[in-house]
XYZ file of C-alpha atoms in Angstrom:
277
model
C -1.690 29.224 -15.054
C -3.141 25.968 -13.775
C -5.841 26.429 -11.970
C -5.644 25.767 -8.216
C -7.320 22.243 -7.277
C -9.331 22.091 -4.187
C -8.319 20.203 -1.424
C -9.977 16.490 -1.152
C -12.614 16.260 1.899
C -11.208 13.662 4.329
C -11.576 10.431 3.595
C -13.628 9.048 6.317
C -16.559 11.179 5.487
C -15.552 10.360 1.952
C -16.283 7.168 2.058
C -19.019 7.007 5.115
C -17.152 5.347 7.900
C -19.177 6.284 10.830
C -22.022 3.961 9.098
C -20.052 0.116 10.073
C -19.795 -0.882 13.558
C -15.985 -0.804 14.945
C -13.164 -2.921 16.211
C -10.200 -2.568 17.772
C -6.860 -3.528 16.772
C -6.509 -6.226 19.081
C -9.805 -7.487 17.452
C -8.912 -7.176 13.914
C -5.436 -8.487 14.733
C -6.734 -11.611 16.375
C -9.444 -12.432 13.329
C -7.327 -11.408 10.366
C -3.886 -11.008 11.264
C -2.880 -12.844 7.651
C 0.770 -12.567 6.967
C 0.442 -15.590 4.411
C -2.499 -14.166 2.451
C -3.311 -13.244 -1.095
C -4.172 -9.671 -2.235
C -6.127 -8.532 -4.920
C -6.512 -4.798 -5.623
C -9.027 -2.576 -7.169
C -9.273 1.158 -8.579
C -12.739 2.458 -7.227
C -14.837 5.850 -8.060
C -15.101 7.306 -4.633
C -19.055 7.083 -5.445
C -18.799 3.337 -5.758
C -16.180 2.858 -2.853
C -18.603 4.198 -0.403
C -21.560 2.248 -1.519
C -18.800 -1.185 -1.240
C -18.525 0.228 2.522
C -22.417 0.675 2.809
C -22.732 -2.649 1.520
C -19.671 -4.149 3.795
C -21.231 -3.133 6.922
C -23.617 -5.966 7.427
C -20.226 -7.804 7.887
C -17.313 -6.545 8.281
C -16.093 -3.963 11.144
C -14.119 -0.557 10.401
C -10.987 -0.087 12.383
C -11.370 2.164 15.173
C -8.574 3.708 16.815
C -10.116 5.719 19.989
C -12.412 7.206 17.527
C -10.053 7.651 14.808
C -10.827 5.614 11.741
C -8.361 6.351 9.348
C -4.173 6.287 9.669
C -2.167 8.659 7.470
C 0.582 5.866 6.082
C 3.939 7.181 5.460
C 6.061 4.262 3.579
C 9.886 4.658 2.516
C 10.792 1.790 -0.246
C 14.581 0.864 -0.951
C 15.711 -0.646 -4.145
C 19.090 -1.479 -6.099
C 21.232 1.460 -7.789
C 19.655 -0.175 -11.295
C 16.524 -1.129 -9.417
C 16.007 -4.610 -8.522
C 12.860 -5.018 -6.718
C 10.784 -3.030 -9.594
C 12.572 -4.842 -12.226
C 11.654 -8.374 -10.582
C 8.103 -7.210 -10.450
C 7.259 -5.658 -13.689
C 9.096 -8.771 -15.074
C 6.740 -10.918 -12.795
C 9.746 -13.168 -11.927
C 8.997 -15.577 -9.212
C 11.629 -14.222 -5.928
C 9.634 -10.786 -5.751
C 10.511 -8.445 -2.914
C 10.339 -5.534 -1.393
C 11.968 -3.436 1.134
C 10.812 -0.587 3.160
C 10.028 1.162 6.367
C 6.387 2.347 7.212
C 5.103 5.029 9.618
C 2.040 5.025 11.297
C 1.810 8.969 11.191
C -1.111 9.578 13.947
C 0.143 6.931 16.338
C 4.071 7.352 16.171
C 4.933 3.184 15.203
C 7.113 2.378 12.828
C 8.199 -0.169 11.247
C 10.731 -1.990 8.967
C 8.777 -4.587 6.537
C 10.265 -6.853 3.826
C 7.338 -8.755 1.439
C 8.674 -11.701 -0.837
C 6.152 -13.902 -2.568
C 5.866 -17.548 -1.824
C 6.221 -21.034 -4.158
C 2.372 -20.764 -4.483
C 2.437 -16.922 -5.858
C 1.165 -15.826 -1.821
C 2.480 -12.636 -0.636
C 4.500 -12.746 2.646
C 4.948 -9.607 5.149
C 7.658 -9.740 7.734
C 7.720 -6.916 9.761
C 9.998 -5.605 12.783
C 8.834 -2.794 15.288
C 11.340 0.129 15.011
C 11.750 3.478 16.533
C 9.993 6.206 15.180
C 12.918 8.208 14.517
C 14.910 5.695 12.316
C 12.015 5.908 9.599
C 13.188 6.502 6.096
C 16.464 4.548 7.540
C 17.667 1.571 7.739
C 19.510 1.231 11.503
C 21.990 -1.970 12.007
C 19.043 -3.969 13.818
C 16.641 -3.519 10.931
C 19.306 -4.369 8.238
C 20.085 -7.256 10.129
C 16.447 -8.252 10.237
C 15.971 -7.243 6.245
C 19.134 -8.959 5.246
C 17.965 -12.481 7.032
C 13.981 -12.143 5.525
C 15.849 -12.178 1.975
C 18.439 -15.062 2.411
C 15.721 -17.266 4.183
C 13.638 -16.160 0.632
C 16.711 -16.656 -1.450
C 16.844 -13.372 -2.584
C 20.139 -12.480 -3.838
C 20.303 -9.072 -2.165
C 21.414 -7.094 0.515
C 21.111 -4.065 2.067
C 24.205 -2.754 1.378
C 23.034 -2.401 -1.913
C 20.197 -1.242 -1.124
C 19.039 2.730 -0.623
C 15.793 4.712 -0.241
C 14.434 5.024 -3.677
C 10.862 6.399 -2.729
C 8.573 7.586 -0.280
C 4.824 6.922 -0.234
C 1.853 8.873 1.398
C -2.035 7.709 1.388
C -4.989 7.741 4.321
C -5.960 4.004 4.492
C -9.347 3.126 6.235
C -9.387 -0.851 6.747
C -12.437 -3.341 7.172
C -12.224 -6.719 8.633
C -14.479 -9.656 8.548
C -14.141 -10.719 12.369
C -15.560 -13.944 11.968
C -13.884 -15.530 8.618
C -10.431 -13.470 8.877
C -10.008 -11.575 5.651
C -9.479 -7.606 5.298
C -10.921 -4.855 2.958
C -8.191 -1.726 2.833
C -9.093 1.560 0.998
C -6.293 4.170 0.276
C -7.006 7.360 -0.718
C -5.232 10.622 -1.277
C -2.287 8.539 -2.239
C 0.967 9.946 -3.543
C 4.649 8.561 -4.521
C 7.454 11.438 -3.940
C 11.244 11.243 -5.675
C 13.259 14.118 -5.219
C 11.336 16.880 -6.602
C 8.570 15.492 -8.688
C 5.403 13.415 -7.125
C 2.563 11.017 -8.622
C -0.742 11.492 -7.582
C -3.870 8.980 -7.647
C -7.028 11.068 -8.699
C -9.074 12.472 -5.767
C -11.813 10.437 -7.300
C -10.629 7.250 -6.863
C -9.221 5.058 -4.048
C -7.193 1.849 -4.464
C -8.982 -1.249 -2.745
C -7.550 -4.392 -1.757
C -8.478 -7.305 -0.508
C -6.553 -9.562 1.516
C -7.551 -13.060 2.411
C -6.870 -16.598 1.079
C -6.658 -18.222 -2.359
C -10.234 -18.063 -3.361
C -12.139 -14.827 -4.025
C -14.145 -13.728 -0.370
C -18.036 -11.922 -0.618
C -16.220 -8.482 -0.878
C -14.090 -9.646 -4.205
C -17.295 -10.606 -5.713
C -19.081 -7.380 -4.293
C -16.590 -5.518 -6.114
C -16.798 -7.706 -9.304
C -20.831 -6.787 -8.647
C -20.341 -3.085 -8.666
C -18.042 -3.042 -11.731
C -14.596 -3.414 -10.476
C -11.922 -5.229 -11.691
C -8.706 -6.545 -10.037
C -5.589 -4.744 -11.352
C -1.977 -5.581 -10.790
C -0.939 -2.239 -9.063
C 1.711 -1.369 -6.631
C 1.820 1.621 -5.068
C 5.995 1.707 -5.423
C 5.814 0.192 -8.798
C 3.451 2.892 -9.944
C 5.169 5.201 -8.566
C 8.764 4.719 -9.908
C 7.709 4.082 -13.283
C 6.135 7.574 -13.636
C 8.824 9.142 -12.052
C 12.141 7.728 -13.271
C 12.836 8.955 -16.748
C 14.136 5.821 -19.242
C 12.695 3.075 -17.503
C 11.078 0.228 -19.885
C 7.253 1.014 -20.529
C 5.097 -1.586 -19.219
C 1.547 -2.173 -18.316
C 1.900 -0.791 -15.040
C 2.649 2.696 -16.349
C -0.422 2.466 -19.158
C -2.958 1.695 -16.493
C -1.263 4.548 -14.000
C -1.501 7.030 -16.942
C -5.071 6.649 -16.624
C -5.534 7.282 -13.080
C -2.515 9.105 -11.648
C -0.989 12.528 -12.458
C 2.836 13.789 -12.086
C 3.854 17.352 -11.070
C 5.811 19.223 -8.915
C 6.882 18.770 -5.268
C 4.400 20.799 -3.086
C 5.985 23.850 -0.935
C 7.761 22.247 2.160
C 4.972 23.269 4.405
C 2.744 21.111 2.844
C 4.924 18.127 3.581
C 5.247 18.056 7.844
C 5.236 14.994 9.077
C 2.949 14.479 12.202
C 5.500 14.152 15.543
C 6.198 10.688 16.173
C 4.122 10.512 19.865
């Protein structure tokens, strides 16, 4: 019998979070709201991750949310019947998208998001505020709102092709450099569900990102300082390509061999959903 694996200690104390000074969402909205942005992304020893938010705090402020300064993030992705928006990014192929609907678990928002990548290789978010209920749905407003996102992109897809293929869970904790607009996220506890089997990040790791412009900001090199390297890793991608059975191998599923581990669903009661507020 496999042993049983103690829960993970939450990931504010994890990582130190009461150490940076906060902001509020208005704040970090207004200095590094970057829809048009690059992202680079990171694997990180917990160890090492807190010591990058030690280090961060001279400069950048945590997200504080009435004293909360984490969000549970609850994220439903929709793909093809032969899966189009994995296919277009493990074959890096220049109209990348993605489609899903994201749940702010603590706070009750929701929203339906569609990312495409620009002529310069820049990720682009659109996103449209949604009722709570309709997560893990697409309603006629938000497939209205999905299917215009991909024509303006020249994606040749719509959503009635398109159904949930995968649901995502992680605790994100998010820095932002107020003055010079870029963003530090760390996800932890992170988890990709498909019917009755689920991927799993190790507890000892959290995926970083960075999101600011073209060139590398202080915390891409402070990560580069502290032995990090960027990875091309997406959360979705990962996911599906560890749990679908006969899809091509790829890098993606070498590097999340490494680092993730597949099992069973947990028992239901392990999987309630915070009430939308």
């Amino acid at each position: 019998m496999t042993p049983a694996v103690p829960p993970a200690p939450p990931l504010d104390a994890a990582l130190g979070l009461s150490g940076p000074r906060g902001a509020t969402l208005a704040e970090v909205d207004a200095a590094a709201a970057l829809q048009h942005r690059t992202d680079r992304k990171y694997l990180l020893p917990l160890d090492r991750a807190r010591l990058l938010v030690d280090r961060l705090a001279e400069s950048h402020h945590v997200l504080d949310l009435g004293g909360r300064r984490t969000t549970t993030y609850l994220s439903t992705y929709f793909d093809t019947e032969t899966y189009g928006a994995w296919r277009a990014h493990v074959q890096r192929r220049r109209r990348r998208w993605k489609v899903r609907t994201r749940l702010y678990a603590e706070d009750g928002f929701c929203r339906a998001e569609v990312k495409t990548k620009d002529g310069r290789g820049a990720t682009v978010k659109h996103a449209l505020t949604v009722p709570a209920h309709t997560y893990g749905t697409l309603d006629d407003g938000a497939a209205a709102f999905v299917d215009g996102v991909l024509r303006q992109a020249a994606v040749p897809v719509s959503t009635a092709r398109l159904s949930s293929a995968a649901e995502i869970h992680y605790v994100r904790a998010a820095l932002a450099d107020l003055d010079h607009g870029t963003r530090v996220t760390l996800d932890g506890h992170l988890t990709c569900r498909r019917a009755d089997r689920t991927a799993a990040l190790d507890p000892g790791h959290v995926l970083v990102e960075t999101k600011g412009g073209p060139r590398p900001a202080p915390a891409d090199r402070l990560l580069l300082s502290l032995g990090a390297r960027p990875v091309s890793l997406s959360k979705y991608i990962v996911g599906q390509s560890l749990l679908i059975p006969g899809l091509p191998d790829n890098d993606v599923r070498r590097l999340a061999r490494a680092h993730f581990t597949t099992g069973a669903l947990p028992a239901p009661a392990a999987l309630e959903r915070t009430p939308a507020a």
